[in-house]
Amino acid sequence: MAGKYYEGFTEGETIAHEKRRTVSESDNQRFCDLTMNQQPLHLDAEFAAETQFGERLVNGLYTMSLAVGLTIPDTTDGTIVANLSYDAVEHPAPVVHGDTIRAETTVLEKRLTSDEERGVVTMQVDAYNQDDTLVCTFERTALVERAPTAD
């Protein structure tokens, strides 16, 4: 298990995740198909060429989902009970086909649940492209297991 138990998170720590992914046209197409999002800015090259962007953009929810996925192994893989919320989502710059995305997680706060059996951890996730341009940022709050105690 690669994830951290509640006790393994430190407020203020930043985790630079090593995994990266280059976003393909196929990734964007499949995500749009699966979510039934037929926005032409994501799918229609001629339409997108006439916009201020000049080309198709990757679906922002895909970018956010990819950022979450890139962070899981170093944060909550095997220790999560539930994702409680995603807040303050912003897409400050677009992602296009061929961009390589990486992520960083900063632990904003943590607290025990009222019964002290689990912990709630709020993290800020920042996703960047290959030029180190911030393309997505959001807060993720997760309910995580506490470390097992020796009996």
PDB file of C-alpha atoms in Angstrom:
ATOM      1  CA  MET A   1       0.000   0.000   0.000  1.00  0.00           C
ATOM      2  CA  ALA A   2       1.483   3.316  -1.070  1.00  0.00           C
ATOM      3  CA  GLY A   3      -1.010   5.696   0.538  1.00  0.00           C
ATOM      4  CA  LYS A   4      -0.709   7.445   3.857  1.00  0.00           C
ATOM      5  CA  TYR A   5      -2.687   6.861   6.986  1.00  0.00           C
ATOM      6  CA  TYR A   6      -4.024   9.931   8.782  1.00  0.00           C
ATOM      7  CA  GLU A   7      -0.931  10.109  10.981  1.00  0.00           C
ATOM      8  CA  GLY A   8       1.307  10.194   7.900  1.00  0.00           C
ATOM      9  CA  PHE A   9      -0.038  13.536   6.680  1.00  0.00           C
ATOM     10  CA  THR A  10       1.628  16.725   7.917  1.00  0.00           C
ATOM     11  CA  GLU A  11      -0.098  20.077   7.579  1.00  0.00           C
ATOM     12  CA  GLY A  12       1.841  22.302   5.208  1.00  0.00           C
ATOM     13  CA  GLU A  13       3.748  19.489   3.489  1.00  0.00           C
ATOM     14  CA  THR A  14       3.875  19.497  -0.301  1.00  0.00           C
ATOM     15  CA  ILE A  15       4.174  16.244  -2.211  1.00  0.00           C
ATOM     16  CA  ALA A  16       5.575  16.470  -5.741  1.00  0.00           C
ATOM     17  CA  HIS A  17       4.132  13.433  -7.503  1.00  0.00           C
ATOM     18  CA  GLU A  18       6.502  11.661  -9.885  1.00  0.00           C
ATOM     19  CA  LYS A  19       3.847  10.175 -12.183  1.00  0.00           C
ATOM     20  CA  ARG A  20       2.958  12.203 -15.259  1.00  0.00           C
ATOM     21  CA  ARG A  21       0.694  11.640 -18.226  1.00  0.00           C
ATOM     22  CA  THR A  22       0.663  13.030 -21.725  1.00  0.00           C
ATOM     23  CA  VAL A  23      -2.940  13.658 -22.733  1.00  0.00           C
ATOM     24  CA  SER A  24      -3.902  12.226 -26.096  1.00  0.00           C
ATOM     25  CA  GLU A  25      -6.741  13.059 -28.441  1.00  0.00           C
ATOM     26  CA  SER A  26      -8.095   9.593 -27.671  1.00  0.00           C
ATOM     27  CA  ASP A  27      -8.127  10.296 -23.909  1.00  0.00           C
ATOM     28  CA  ASN A  28     -10.185  13.431 -24.456  1.00  0.00           C
ATOM     29  CA  GLN A  29     -12.539  11.782 -26.958  1.00  0.00           C
ATOM     30  CA  ARG A  30     -13.196   8.761 -24.732  1.00  0.00           C
ATOM     31  CA  PHE A  31     -13.799  10.900 -21.643  1.00  0.00           C
ATOM     32  CA  CYS A  32     -16.270  13.069 -23.538  1.00  0.00           C
ATOM     33  CA  ASP A  33     -17.993   9.966 -24.906  1.00  0.00           C
ATOM     34  CA  LEU A  34     -18.214   8.288 -21.499  1.00  0.00           C
ATOM     35  CA  THR A  35     -19.638  11.396 -19.842  1.00  0.00           C
ATOM     36  CA  MET A  36     -21.895  12.254 -22.816  1.00  0.00           C
ATOM     37  CA  ASN A  37     -20.285  15.694 -23.077  1.00  0.00           C
ATOM     38  CA  GLN A  38     -20.513  16.715 -26.715  1.00  0.00           C
ATOM     39  CA  GLN A  39     -19.128  20.257 -26.321  1.00  0.00           C
ATOM     40  CA  PRO A  40     -17.675  21.106 -29.750  1.00  0.00           C
ATOM     41  CA  LEU A  41     -14.746  22.967 -28.174  1.00  0.00           C
ATOM     42  CA  HIS A  42     -13.499  19.539 -27.046  1.00  0.00           C
ATOM     43  CA  LEU A  43     -14.402  17.515 -30.129  1.00  0.00           C
ATOM     44  CA  ASP A  44     -14.778  19.599 -33.292  1.00  0.00           C
ATOM     45  CA  ALA A  45     -11.455  20.827 -34.732  1.00  0.00           C
ATOM     46  CA  GLU A  46     -13.109  23.230 -37.201  1.00  0.00           C
ATOM     47  CA  PHE A  47     -15.309  24.764 -34.511  1.00  0.00           C
ATOM     48  CA  ALA A  48     -12.400  25.063 -32.060  1.00  0.00           C
ATOM     49  CA  ALA A  49     -10.176  26.673 -34.721  1.00  0.00           C
ATOM     50  CA  GLU A  50     -12.608  29.602 -34.836  1.00  0.00           C
ATOM     51  CA  THR A  51     -12.442  30.224 -31.076  1.00  0.00           C
ATOM     52  CA  GLN A  52      -9.958  32.316 -29.121  1.00  0.00           C
ATOM     53  CA  PHE A  53      -8.029  29.109 -28.396  1.00  0.00           C
ATOM     54  CA  GLY A  54      -7.537  28.118 -32.046  1.00  0.00           C
ATOM     55  CA  GLU A  55      -7.646  24.399 -31.272  1.00  0.00           C
ATOM     56  CA  ARG A  56      -9.607  21.799 -29.322  1.00  0.00           C
ATOM     57  CA  LEU A  57      -9.284  21.894 -25.545  1.00  0.00           C
ATOM     58  CA  VAL A  58      -9.164  18.880 -23.252  1.00  0.00           C
ATOM     59  CA  ASN A  59     -12.278  18.534 -21.110  1.00  0.00           C
ATOM     60  CA  GLY A  60     -11.597  20.294 -17.797  1.00  0.00           C
ATOM     61  CA  LEU A  61     -13.196  17.504 -15.783  1.00  0.00           C
ATOM     62  CA  TYR A  62     -10.780  15.067 -17.397  1.00  0.00           C
ATOM     63  CA  THR A  63      -7.895  17.297 -16.379  1.00  0.00           C
ATOM     64  CA  MET A  64      -9.184  17.397 -12.800  1.00  0.00           C
ATOM     65  CA  SER A  65      -9.765  13.640 -12.727  1.00  0.00           C
ATOM     66  CA  LEU A  66      -6.286  13.015 -14.104  1.00  0.00           C
ATOM     67  CA  ALA A  67      -4.800  15.262 -11.417  1.00  0.00           C
ATOM     68  CA  VAL A  68      -6.615  13.269  -8.720  1.00  0.00           C
ATOM     69  CA  GLY A  69      -5.398  10.000 -10.233  1.00  0.00           C
ATOM     70  CA  LEU A  70      -1.801  11.199 -10.339  1.00  0.00           C
ATOM     71  CA  THR A  71      -1.945  11.979  -6.609  1.00  0.00           C
ATOM     72  CA  ILE A  72      -3.604   8.799  -5.316  1.00  0.00           C
ATOM     73  CA  PRO A  73      -0.522   6.544  -4.998  1.00  0.00           C
ATOM     74  CA  ASP A  74       1.259   9.050  -2.732  1.00  0.00           C
ATOM     75  CA  THR A  75      -1.759  10.127  -0.685  1.00  0.00           C
ATOM     76  CA  THR A  76      -4.727   7.817  -0.172  1.00  0.00           C
ATOM     77  CA  ASP A  77      -4.067   4.573  -2.054  1.00  0.00           C
ATOM     78  CA  GLY A  78      -5.409   1.838   0.230  1.00  0.00           C
ATOM     79  CA  THR A  79      -6.150   4.167   3.142  1.00  0.00           C
ATOM     80  CA  ILE A  80      -9.152   6.130   1.898  1.00  0.00           C
ATOM     81  CA  VAL A  81     -12.638   5.577   3.243  1.00  0.00           C
ATOM     82  CA  ALA A  82     -14.273   8.209   1.015  1.00  0.00           C
ATOM     83  CA  ASN A  83     -13.683  11.402  -0.887  1.00  0.00           C
ATOM     84  CA  LEU A  84     -15.843  13.927   0.942  1.00  0.00           C
ATOM     85  CA  SER A  85     -15.582  16.942  -1.342  1.00  0.00           C
ATOM     86  CA  TYR A  86     -13.839  18.758  -4.147  1.00  0.00           C
ATOM     87  CA  ASP A  87     -13.888  22.519  -3.665  1.00  0.00           C
ATOM     88  CA  ALA A  88     -12.463  25.737  -5.105  1.00  0.00           C
ATOM     89  CA  VAL A  89     -11.939  24.186  -8.542  1.00  0.00           C
ATOM     90  CA  GLU A  90     -10.227  26.462 -11.044  1.00  0.00           C
ATOM     91  CA  HIS A  91      -8.858  25.975 -14.539  1.00  0.00           C
ATOM     92  CA  PRO A  92      -6.485  28.934 -14.979  1.00  0.00           C
ATOM     93  CA  ALA A  93      -5.097  27.738 -18.327  1.00  0.00           C
ATOM     94  CA  PRO A  94      -6.336  25.291 -20.958  1.00  0.00           C
ATOM     95  CA  VAL A  95      -4.970  21.818 -21.645  1.00  0.00           C
ATOM     96  CA  VAL A  96      -4.546  20.698 -25.263  1.00  0.00           C
ATOM     97  CA  HIS A  97      -3.781  17.342 -26.841  1.00  0.00           C
ATOM     98  CA  GLY A  98      -0.125  16.492 -26.286  1.00  0.00           C
ATOM     99  CA  ASP A  99       0.250  18.346 -22.984  1.00  0.00           C
ATOM    100  CA  THR A 100       1.996  16.385 -20.237  1.00  0.00           C
ATOM    101  CA  ILE A 101       0.377  16.847 -16.846  1.00  0.00           C
ATOM    102  CA  ARG A 102       2.029  16.545 -13.433  1.00  0.00           C
ATOM    103  CA  ALA A 103       0.612  17.279  -9.988  1.00  0.00           C
ATOM    104  CA  GLU A 104       1.575  18.515  -6.539  1.00  0.00           C
ATOM    105  CA  THR A 105      -0.422  18.091  -3.347  1.00  0.00           C
ATOM    106  CA  THR A 106      -0.215  20.386  -0.333  1.00  0.00           C
ATOM    107  CA  VAL A 107      -1.834  19.266   2.926  1.00  0.00           C
ATOM    108  CA  LEU A 108      -3.956  22.188   4.112  1.00  0.00           C
ATOM    109  CA  GLU A 109      -5.432  20.751   7.281  1.00  0.00           C
ATOM    110  CA  LYS A 110      -6.252  17.547   9.083  1.00  0.00           C
ATOM    111  CA  ARG A 111      -8.455  16.596  11.988  1.00  0.00           C
ATOM    112  CA  LEU A 112      -9.757  13.479  13.662  1.00  0.00           C
ATOM    113  CA  THR A 113     -13.394  12.524  13.331  1.00  0.00           C
ATOM    114  CA  SER A 114     -15.518  12.990  16.446  1.00  0.00           C
ATOM    115  CA  ASP A 115     -15.093   9.316  17.386  1.00  0.00           C
ATOM    116  CA  GLU A 116     -11.339   9.595  16.628  1.00  0.00           C
ATOM    117  CA  GLU A 117     -11.462   6.383  14.573  1.00  0.00           C
ATOM    118  CA  ARG A 118     -10.575   8.085  11.273  1.00  0.00           C
ATOM    119  CA  GLY A 119      -9.204  11.367  10.027  1.00  0.00           C
ATOM    120  CA  VAL A 120     -10.311  14.069   7.632  1.00  0.00           C
ATOM    121  CA  VAL A 121      -7.542  15.509   5.452  1.00  0.00           C
ATOM    122  CA  THR A 122      -7.953  18.523   3.173  1.00  0.00           C
ATOM    123  CA  MET A 123      -5.394  18.844   0.402  1.00  0.00           C
ATOM    124  CA  GLN A 124      -4.818  21.358  -2.355  1.00  0.00           C
ATOM    125  CA  VAL A 125      -3.987  19.725  -5.660  1.00  0.00           C
ATOM    126  CA  ASP A 126      -2.212  21.766  -8.325  1.00  0.00           C
ATOM    127  CA  ALA A 127      -1.786  20.389 -11.850  1.00  0.00           C
ATOM    128  CA  TYR A 128       0.782  21.774 -14.275  1.00  0.00           C
ATOM    129  CA  ASN A 129       1.611  21.204 -17.924  1.00  0.00           C
ATOM    130  CA  GLN A 130       5.069  20.573 -19.369  1.00  0.00           C
ATOM    131  CA  ASP A 131       5.779  24.326 -19.326  1.00  0.00           C
ATOM    132  CA  ASP A 132       5.014  24.521 -15.580  1.00  0.00           C
ATOM    133  CA  THR A 133       1.820  26.449 -16.300  1.00  0.00           C
ATOM    134  CA  LEU A 134      -0.873  25.867 -13.692  1.00  0.00           C
ATOM    135  CA  VAL A 135      -3.792  24.261 -15.552  1.00  0.00           C
ATOM    136  CA  CYS A 136      -6.024  23.086 -12.693  1.00  0.00           C
ATOM    137  CA  THR A 137      -6.207  23.668  -8.944  1.00  0.00           C
ATOM    138  CA  PHE A 138      -8.692  22.435  -6.369  1.00  0.00           C
ATOM    139  CA  GLU A 139      -9.143  21.282  -2.797  1.00  0.00           C
ATOM    140  CA  ARG A 140      -9.813  17.623  -2.109  1.00  0.00           C
ATOM    141  CA  THR A 141     -11.115  16.489   1.270  1.00  0.00           C
ATOM    142  CA  ALA A 142     -10.795  12.806   2.106  1.00  0.00           C
ATOM    143  CA  LEU A 143     -11.793  10.591   5.010  1.00  0.00           C
ATOM    144  CA  VAL A 144      -8.818   8.321   5.700  1.00  0.00           C
ATOM    145  CA  GLU A 145      -8.013   5.431   7.966  1.00  0.00           C
ATOM    146  CA  ARG A 146      -5.845   5.810  11.032  1.00  0.00           C
ATOM    147  CA  ALA A 147      -2.706   3.715  11.274  1.00  0.00           C
ATOM    148  CA  PRO A 148      -3.226   0.290  12.828  1.00  0.00           C
ATOM    149  CA  THR A 149      -2.101   0.078  16.435  1.00  0.00           C
ATOM    150  CA  ALA A 150       0.000  -2.749  17.806  1.00  0.00           C
ATOM    151  CA  ASP A 151      -1.998  -4.847  20.243  1.00  0.00           C
TER     152      ASP A 151
END
